[in-house]
XYZ file of C-alpha atoms in Angstrom:
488
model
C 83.558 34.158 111.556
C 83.323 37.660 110.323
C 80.247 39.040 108.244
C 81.608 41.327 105.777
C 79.698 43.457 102.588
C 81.015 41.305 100.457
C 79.949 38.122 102.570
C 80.885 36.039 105.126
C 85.173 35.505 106.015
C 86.814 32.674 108.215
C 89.656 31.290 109.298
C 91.141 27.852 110.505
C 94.366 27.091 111.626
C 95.570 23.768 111.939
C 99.031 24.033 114.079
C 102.057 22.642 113.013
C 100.582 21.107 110.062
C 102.926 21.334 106.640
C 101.560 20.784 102.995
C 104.098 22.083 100.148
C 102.763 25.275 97.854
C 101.560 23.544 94.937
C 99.687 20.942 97.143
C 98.349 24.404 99.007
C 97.111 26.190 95.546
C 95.468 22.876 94.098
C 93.386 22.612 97.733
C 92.416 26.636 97.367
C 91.588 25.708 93.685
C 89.007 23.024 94.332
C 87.658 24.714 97.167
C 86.618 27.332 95.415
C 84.507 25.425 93.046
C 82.594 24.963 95.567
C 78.591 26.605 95.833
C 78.631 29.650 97.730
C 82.470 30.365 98.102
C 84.232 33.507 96.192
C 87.800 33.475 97.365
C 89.653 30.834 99.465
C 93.603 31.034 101.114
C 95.396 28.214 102.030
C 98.941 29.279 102.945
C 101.505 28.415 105.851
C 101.585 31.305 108.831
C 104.564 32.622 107.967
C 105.271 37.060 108.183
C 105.515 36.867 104.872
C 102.222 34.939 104.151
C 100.088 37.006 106.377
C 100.885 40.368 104.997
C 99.553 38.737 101.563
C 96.583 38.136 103.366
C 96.197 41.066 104.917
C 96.740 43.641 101.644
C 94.146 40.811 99.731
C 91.111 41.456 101.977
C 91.509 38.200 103.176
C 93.229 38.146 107.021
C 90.419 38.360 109.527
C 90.523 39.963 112.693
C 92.882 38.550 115.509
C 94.307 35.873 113.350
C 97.863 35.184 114.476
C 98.965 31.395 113.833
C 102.155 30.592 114.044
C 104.779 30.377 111.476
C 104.626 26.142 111.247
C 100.613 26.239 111.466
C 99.076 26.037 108.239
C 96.055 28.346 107.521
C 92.998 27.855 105.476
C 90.797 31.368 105.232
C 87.298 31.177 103.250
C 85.349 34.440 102.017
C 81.959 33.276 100.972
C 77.917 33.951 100.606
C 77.187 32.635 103.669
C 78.160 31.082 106.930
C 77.061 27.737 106.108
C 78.977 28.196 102.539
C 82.519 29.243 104.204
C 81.814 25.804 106.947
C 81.284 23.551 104.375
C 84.400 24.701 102.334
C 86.615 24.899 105.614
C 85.623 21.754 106.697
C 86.320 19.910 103.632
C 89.358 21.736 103.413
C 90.521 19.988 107.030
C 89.151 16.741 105.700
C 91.689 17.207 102.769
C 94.719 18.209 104.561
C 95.021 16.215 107.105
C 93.892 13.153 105.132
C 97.072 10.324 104.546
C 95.149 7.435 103.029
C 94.388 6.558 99.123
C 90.832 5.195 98.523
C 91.301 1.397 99.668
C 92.381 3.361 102.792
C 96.112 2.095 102.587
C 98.961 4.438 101.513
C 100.271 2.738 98.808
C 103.632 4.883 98.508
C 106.010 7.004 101.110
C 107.095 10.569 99.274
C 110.307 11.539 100.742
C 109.847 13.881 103.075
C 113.234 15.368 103.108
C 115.994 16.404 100.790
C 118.235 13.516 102.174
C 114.985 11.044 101.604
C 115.021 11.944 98.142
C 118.547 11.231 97.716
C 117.906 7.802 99.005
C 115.381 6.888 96.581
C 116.578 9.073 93.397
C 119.788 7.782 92.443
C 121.565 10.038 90.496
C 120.338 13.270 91.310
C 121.951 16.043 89.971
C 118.972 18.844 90.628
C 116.837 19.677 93.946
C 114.028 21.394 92.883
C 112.370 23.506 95.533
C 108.738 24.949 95.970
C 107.902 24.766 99.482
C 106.784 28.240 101.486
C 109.361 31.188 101.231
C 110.183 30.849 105.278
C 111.017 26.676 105.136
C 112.937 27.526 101.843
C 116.039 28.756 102.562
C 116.591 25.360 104.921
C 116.082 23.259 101.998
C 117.869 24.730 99.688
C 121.256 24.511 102.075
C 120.695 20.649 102.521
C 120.152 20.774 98.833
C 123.402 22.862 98.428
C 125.293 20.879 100.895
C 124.400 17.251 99.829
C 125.820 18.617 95.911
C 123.043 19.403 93.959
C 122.206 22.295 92.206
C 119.152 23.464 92.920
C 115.982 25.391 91.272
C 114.134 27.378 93.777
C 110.934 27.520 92.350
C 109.860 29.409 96.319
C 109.334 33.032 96.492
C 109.516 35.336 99.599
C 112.617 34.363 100.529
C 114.616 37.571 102.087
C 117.457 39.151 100.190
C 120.203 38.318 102.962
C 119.442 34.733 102.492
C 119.230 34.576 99.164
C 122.676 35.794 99.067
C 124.056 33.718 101.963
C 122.655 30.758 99.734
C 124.548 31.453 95.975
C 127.738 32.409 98.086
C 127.196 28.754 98.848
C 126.453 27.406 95.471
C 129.509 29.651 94.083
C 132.281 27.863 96.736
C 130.940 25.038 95.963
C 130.852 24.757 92.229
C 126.930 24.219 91.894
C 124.235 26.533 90.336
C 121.064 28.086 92.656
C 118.694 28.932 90.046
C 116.266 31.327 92.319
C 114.554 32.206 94.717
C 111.616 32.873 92.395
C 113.168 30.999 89.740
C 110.117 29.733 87.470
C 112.118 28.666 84.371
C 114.976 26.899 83.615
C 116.174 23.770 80.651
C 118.918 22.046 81.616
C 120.253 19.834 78.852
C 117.103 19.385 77.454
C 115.475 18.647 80.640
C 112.289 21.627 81.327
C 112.103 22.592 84.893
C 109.203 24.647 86.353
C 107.711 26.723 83.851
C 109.232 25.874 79.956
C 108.281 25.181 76.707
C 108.930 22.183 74.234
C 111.718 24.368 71.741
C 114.160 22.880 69.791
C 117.487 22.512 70.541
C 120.127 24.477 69.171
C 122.917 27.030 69.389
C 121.857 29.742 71.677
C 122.442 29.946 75.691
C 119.659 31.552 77.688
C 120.561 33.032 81.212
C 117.385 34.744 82.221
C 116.554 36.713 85.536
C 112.835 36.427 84.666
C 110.731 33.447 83.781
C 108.247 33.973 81.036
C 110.944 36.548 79.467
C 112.964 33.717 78.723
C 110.042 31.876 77.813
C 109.209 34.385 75.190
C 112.509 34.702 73.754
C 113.341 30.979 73.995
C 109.824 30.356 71.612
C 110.339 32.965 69.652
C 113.780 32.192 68.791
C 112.085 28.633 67.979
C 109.780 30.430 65.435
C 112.686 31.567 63.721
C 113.913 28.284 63.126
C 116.996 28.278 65.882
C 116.962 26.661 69.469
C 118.096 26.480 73.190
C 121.439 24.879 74.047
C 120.750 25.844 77.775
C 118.640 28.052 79.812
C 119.464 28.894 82.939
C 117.186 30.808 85.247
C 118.495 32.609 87.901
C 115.834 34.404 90.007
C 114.443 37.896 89.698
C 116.661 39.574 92.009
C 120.124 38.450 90.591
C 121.118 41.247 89.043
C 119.846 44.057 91.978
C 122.465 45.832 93.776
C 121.829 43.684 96.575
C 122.621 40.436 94.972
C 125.253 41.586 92.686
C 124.826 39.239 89.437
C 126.008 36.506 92.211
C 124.643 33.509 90.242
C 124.148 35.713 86.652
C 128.371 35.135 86.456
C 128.854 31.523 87.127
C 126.254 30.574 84.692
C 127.617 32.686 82.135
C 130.517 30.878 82.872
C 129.319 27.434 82.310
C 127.735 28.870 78.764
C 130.876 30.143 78.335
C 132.350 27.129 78.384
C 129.595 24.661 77.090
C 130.416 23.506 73.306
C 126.529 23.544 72.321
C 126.557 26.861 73.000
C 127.378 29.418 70.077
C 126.103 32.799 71.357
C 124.355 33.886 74.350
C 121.034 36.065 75.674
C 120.593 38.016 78.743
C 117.036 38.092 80.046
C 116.037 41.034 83.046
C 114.389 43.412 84.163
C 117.024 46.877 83.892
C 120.084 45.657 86.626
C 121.778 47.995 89.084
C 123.736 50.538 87.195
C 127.038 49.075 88.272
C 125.668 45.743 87.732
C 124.541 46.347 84.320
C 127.906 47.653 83.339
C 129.586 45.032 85.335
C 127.202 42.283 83.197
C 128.124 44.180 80.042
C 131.656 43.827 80.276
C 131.227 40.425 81.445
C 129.562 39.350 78.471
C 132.068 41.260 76.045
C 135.536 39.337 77.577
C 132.779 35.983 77.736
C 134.463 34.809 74.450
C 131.028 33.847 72.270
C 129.027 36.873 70.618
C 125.878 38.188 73.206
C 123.091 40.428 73.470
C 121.272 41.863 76.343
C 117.981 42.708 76.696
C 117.478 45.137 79.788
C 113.735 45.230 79.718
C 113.072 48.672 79.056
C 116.011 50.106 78.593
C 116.990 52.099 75.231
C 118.057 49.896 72.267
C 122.119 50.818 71.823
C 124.624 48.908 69.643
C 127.822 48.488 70.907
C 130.368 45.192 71.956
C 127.211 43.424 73.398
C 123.927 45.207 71.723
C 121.404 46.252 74.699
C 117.664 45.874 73.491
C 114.525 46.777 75.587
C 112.002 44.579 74.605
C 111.871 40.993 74.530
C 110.978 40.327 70.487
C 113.634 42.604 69.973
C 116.694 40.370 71.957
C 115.546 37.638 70.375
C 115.304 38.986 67.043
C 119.099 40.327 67.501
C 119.859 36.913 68.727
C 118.776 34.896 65.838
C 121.156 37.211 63.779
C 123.666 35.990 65.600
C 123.485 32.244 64.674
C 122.410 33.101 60.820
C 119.153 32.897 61.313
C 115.742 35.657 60.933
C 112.810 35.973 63.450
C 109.786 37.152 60.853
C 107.903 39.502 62.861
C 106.519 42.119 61.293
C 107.822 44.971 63.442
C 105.082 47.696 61.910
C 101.382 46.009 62.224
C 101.549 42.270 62.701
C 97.902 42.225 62.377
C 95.599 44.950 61.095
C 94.963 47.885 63.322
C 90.697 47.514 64.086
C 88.265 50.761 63.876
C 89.048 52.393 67.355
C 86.433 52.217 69.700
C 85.111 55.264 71.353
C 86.785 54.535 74.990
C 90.580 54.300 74.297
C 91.302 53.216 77.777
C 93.510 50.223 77.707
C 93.580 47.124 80.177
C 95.930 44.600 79.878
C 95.925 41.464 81.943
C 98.484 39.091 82.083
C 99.225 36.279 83.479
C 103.118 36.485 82.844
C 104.834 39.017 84.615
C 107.702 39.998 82.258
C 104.696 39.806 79.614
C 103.154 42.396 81.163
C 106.217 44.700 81.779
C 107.235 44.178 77.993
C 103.637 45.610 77.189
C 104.224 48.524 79.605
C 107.409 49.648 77.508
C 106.072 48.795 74.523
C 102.641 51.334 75.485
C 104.984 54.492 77.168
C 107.331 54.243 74.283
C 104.310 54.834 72.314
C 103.490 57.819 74.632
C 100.155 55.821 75.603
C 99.114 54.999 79.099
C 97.453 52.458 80.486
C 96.624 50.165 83.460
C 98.908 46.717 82.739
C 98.413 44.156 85.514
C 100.461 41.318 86.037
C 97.839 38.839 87.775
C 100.799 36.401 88.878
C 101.979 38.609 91.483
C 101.832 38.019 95.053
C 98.296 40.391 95.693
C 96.196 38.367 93.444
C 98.128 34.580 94.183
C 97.535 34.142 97.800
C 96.463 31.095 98.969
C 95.170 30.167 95.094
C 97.523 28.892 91.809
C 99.190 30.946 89.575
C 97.234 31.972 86.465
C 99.403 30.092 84.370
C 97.999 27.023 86.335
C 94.424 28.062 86.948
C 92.971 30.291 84.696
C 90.197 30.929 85.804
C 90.667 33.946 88.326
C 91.906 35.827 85.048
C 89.091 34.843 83.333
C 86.646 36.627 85.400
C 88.630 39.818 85.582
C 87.990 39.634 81.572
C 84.633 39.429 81.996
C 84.774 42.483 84.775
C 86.382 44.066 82.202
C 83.562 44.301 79.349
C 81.614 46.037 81.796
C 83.944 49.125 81.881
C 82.955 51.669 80.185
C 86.725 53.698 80.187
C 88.410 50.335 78.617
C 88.211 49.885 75.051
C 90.852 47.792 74.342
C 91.787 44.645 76.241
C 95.318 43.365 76.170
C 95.635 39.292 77.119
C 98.356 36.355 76.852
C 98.442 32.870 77.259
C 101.669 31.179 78.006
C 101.840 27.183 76.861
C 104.579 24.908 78.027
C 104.806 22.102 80.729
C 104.093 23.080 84.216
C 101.095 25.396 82.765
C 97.499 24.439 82.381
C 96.265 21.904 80.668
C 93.579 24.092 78.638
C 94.634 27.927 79.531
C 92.712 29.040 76.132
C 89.036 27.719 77.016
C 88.149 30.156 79.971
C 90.084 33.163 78.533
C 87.750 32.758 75.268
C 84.503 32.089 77.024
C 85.665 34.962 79.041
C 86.504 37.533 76.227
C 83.131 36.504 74.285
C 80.948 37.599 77.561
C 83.109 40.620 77.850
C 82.842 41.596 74.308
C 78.651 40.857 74.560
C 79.013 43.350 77.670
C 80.076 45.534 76.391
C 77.679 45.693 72.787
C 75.034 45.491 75.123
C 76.530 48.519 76.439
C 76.437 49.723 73.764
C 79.948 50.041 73.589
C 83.000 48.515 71.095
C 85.911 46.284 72.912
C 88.951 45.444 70.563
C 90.605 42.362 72.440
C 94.298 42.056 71.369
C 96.600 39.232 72.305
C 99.421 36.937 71.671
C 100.541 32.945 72.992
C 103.764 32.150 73.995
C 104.212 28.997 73.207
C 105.528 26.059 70.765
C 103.653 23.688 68.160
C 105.595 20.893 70.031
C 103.613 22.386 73.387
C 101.176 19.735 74.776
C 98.577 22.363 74.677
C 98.949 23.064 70.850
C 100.047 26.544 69.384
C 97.907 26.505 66.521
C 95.264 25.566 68.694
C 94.863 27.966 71.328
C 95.693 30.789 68.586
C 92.378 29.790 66.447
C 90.566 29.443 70.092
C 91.655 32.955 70.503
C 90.613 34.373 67.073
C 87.358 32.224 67.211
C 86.334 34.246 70.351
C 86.997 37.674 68.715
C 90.519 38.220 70.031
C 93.271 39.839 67.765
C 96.211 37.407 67.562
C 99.665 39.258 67.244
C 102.803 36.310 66.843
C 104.295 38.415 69.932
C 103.914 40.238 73.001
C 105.623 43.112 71.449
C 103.221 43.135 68.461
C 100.091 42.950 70.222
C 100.753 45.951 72.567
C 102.257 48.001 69.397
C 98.473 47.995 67.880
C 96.995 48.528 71.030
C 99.200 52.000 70.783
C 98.022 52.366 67.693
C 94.460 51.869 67.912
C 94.294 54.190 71.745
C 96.573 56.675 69.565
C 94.297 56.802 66.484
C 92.131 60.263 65.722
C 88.311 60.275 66.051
């Protein structure tokens, strides 16, 4: 146990002990609920895993477990604090029974378990730590399903060992790091409830297609397929190895009419490999290359997300109405034009980066999903609340005057992702008046009426707690540019 100046950190390994990621994150979740604790990890040992650990503040001195040992670290107020939360941690883990003390039902264990109870399986779905993935995904692979690979820190030589595999053998490996996918109508991972309809999705980024896929809802067209296929497809390294045979299959699919491309900018070569791909694919398609320059052309290339899928619904007849100018009403600019935006969607938060240095305005745009702020805790999109107290951090800045948010809707995220954010931005806003200071709060919800969280719902939660409410991600970091931009 290490005393720190921030307070007390600890560690506990418990050796070759395995608990899957999203059992892992609801653990560090609970834990710190607890009196007394500030930050808990709960990871497996792995390289990988470690060096999160280590860049986070939170690897103490001489801890070396194993890669199969499972780790819990605690940073807390006080020794007793960090105990308690460690020990119930233990308690948790390594507990089997239900509360009559029987165990009522056995989880399969493996992937050829699974197949024994699920009959009819068509799709693994994979989340366990990046090191055990790549062995799962092969049984997966090898046993004929296609598989989502929901894991991330899985190395680049595996990844492509692993869709050389899917490719020979006719199946689709959606990932690693795949967070999105709908499959016949079927959401996997992260996804929203959109309509059906004429327009394929093959997306190298999860909320990107999430975005596009509900905004091409709002415009009154849907989602034959979406097919993720892992944030590293289309590097020079992978190649577009799975980004092919899933254009393919759209290709192919009669539901599908036309056809969106969803990335971060490729490779050169694999961008103009991926163009020409899509211009001999047979059905019209559009790219978007996140920030890239918008050019017309046999496939049109667009840079930001609203734009794609506003060139997309053209395609199929129909119109996205966004209003590309000021989607809502530019506020009085505040005396600090600093702007902070913080995300909980990483493409989100790249889109708003374009969308600022287009504008010629800089700014610090965090994406709070990223490995550094994720270790050993869920994803924003699951637990809001570590975003929700960088907010609040936030109104006591006194170089940010304008605060950039989203909340992304859809299965898979949290139940109520709107109530912290707008407690959050009401005690930030306070802050800063106290401050005497002005904070414009701009944002935007990804998201469907048909979500179980409610569109309409989190949008007047939003406006309710003083935040600006743009219909897209685009929009909302347009007036930011406007209102940092905007003479004294």
């Amino acid at each position: 146990m290490t005393a720190t100046a921030t307070g007390t950190l600890a560690a506990r390994v418990l050796p070759r002990l395995y608990r899957d990621s999203v059992t892992l994150m609801a653990l560090a979740s609970s834990l710190e609920r607890r009196d007394g604790v500030t930050r808990v990890g709960a990871v497996m040992g792995t390289p990988g895993n470690l060096a999160v650990l280590e860049r986070s503040g939170m690897r103490p001195d001489g801890l070396t477990p194993a890669p199969d040992d499972l780790v819990l670290v605690v940073r807390g107020l006080d020794a007793g604090s960090v105990t308690g939360a460690l020990d119930a941690g233990e308690a948790g883990l390594v507990a089997v029974a239900d509360d009559s003390g029987t165990r009522r039902e056995h989880a399969p264990r493996t992937v050829a378990e699974g197949l024994a109870v699920g009959h009819g399986a068509t799709v693994a779905v994979v989340s366990t730590p990046g090191g055990y993935a790549p062995v799962v995904v092969e049984q997966a692979l090898r046993a004929g399903l296609h598989v989502l690979c929901f894991s991330d820190n899985v190395s680049t030589a595996d990844e492509v060992r692993l869709k050389r595999l899917a490719v020979r053998s006719g199946l689709l490996l959606m990932g690693p790091d795949c967070g999105t996918a709908i499959l016949d109508g079927v959401p996997l991972g992260f996804a929203n409830a959109v309509r059906p309809g004429p327009l394929g999705i093959v997306a190298a980024s999860g909320t990107g297609a999430q975005e596009v896929a509900c905004l091409l809802h709002r415009s009154g067209t849907g989602v034959s397929q979406l097919v993720g296929v892992g944030g590293r497809d289309l590097s020079a390294e992978v190649g577009g190895a799975m980004t092919g045979p899933a254009l393919d299959l759209l290709g192919a699919d009669g539901a599908t009419e036309a056809v969106v491309v969803v990335s971060k900018p490729p490779a050169p070569h694999v961008a103009r490999s991926l163009l020409a791909r899509l211009a001999d694919l047979g059905k019209p398609a559009v790219a978007c290359l996140l920030g890239e320059a918008d050019t017309d052309g046999a496939v049109p290339v667009h840079g930001t997300l609203e734009g794609a899928a506003r060139a997309a619904a053209r395609l199929v007849g129909a119109t996205l109405d966004v209003d590309l100018a000021a989607p809502v009403t530019a506020p009085r600019a505040p005396a600090a034009r600093g702007v902070l935006g913080l995300y909980t969607g990483g493409t989100l938060a790249a889109e708003a980066r374009v969308v600022l240095a287009r504008a010629g305005v800089a700014g610090q745009v965090l994406d709070l999903g990223a490995d550094e702020y994720t270790v050993g805790r869920p994803h924003p999109m699951i637990d809001p609340s570590a975003r929700a107290a960088q907010v609040v951090a936030a109104g006591g800045r006194s170089d940010v005057g304008i605060l950039l948010v989203d909340v992304v809707l859809g299965f898979g995220a949290a139940a109520d992702p709107v109530t912290p954010l707008a407690r959050a931005v009401e005690d930030a806003v306070r802050a800063a008046l106290d401050d005497g200071r002005d904070l414009v709060v701009l944002g935007s919800v990804c998201g469907t009426e048909a979500d179980p969280q409610g569109l309409d719902a989190a949008r007047s939660a939003l406006a309710d707690a003083g935040v600006l409410v743009h219909p897209s991600t685009a929009g909302a970091a347009r007036t930011a540019a406007v209102v940092a931009g905007a003479s004294t």
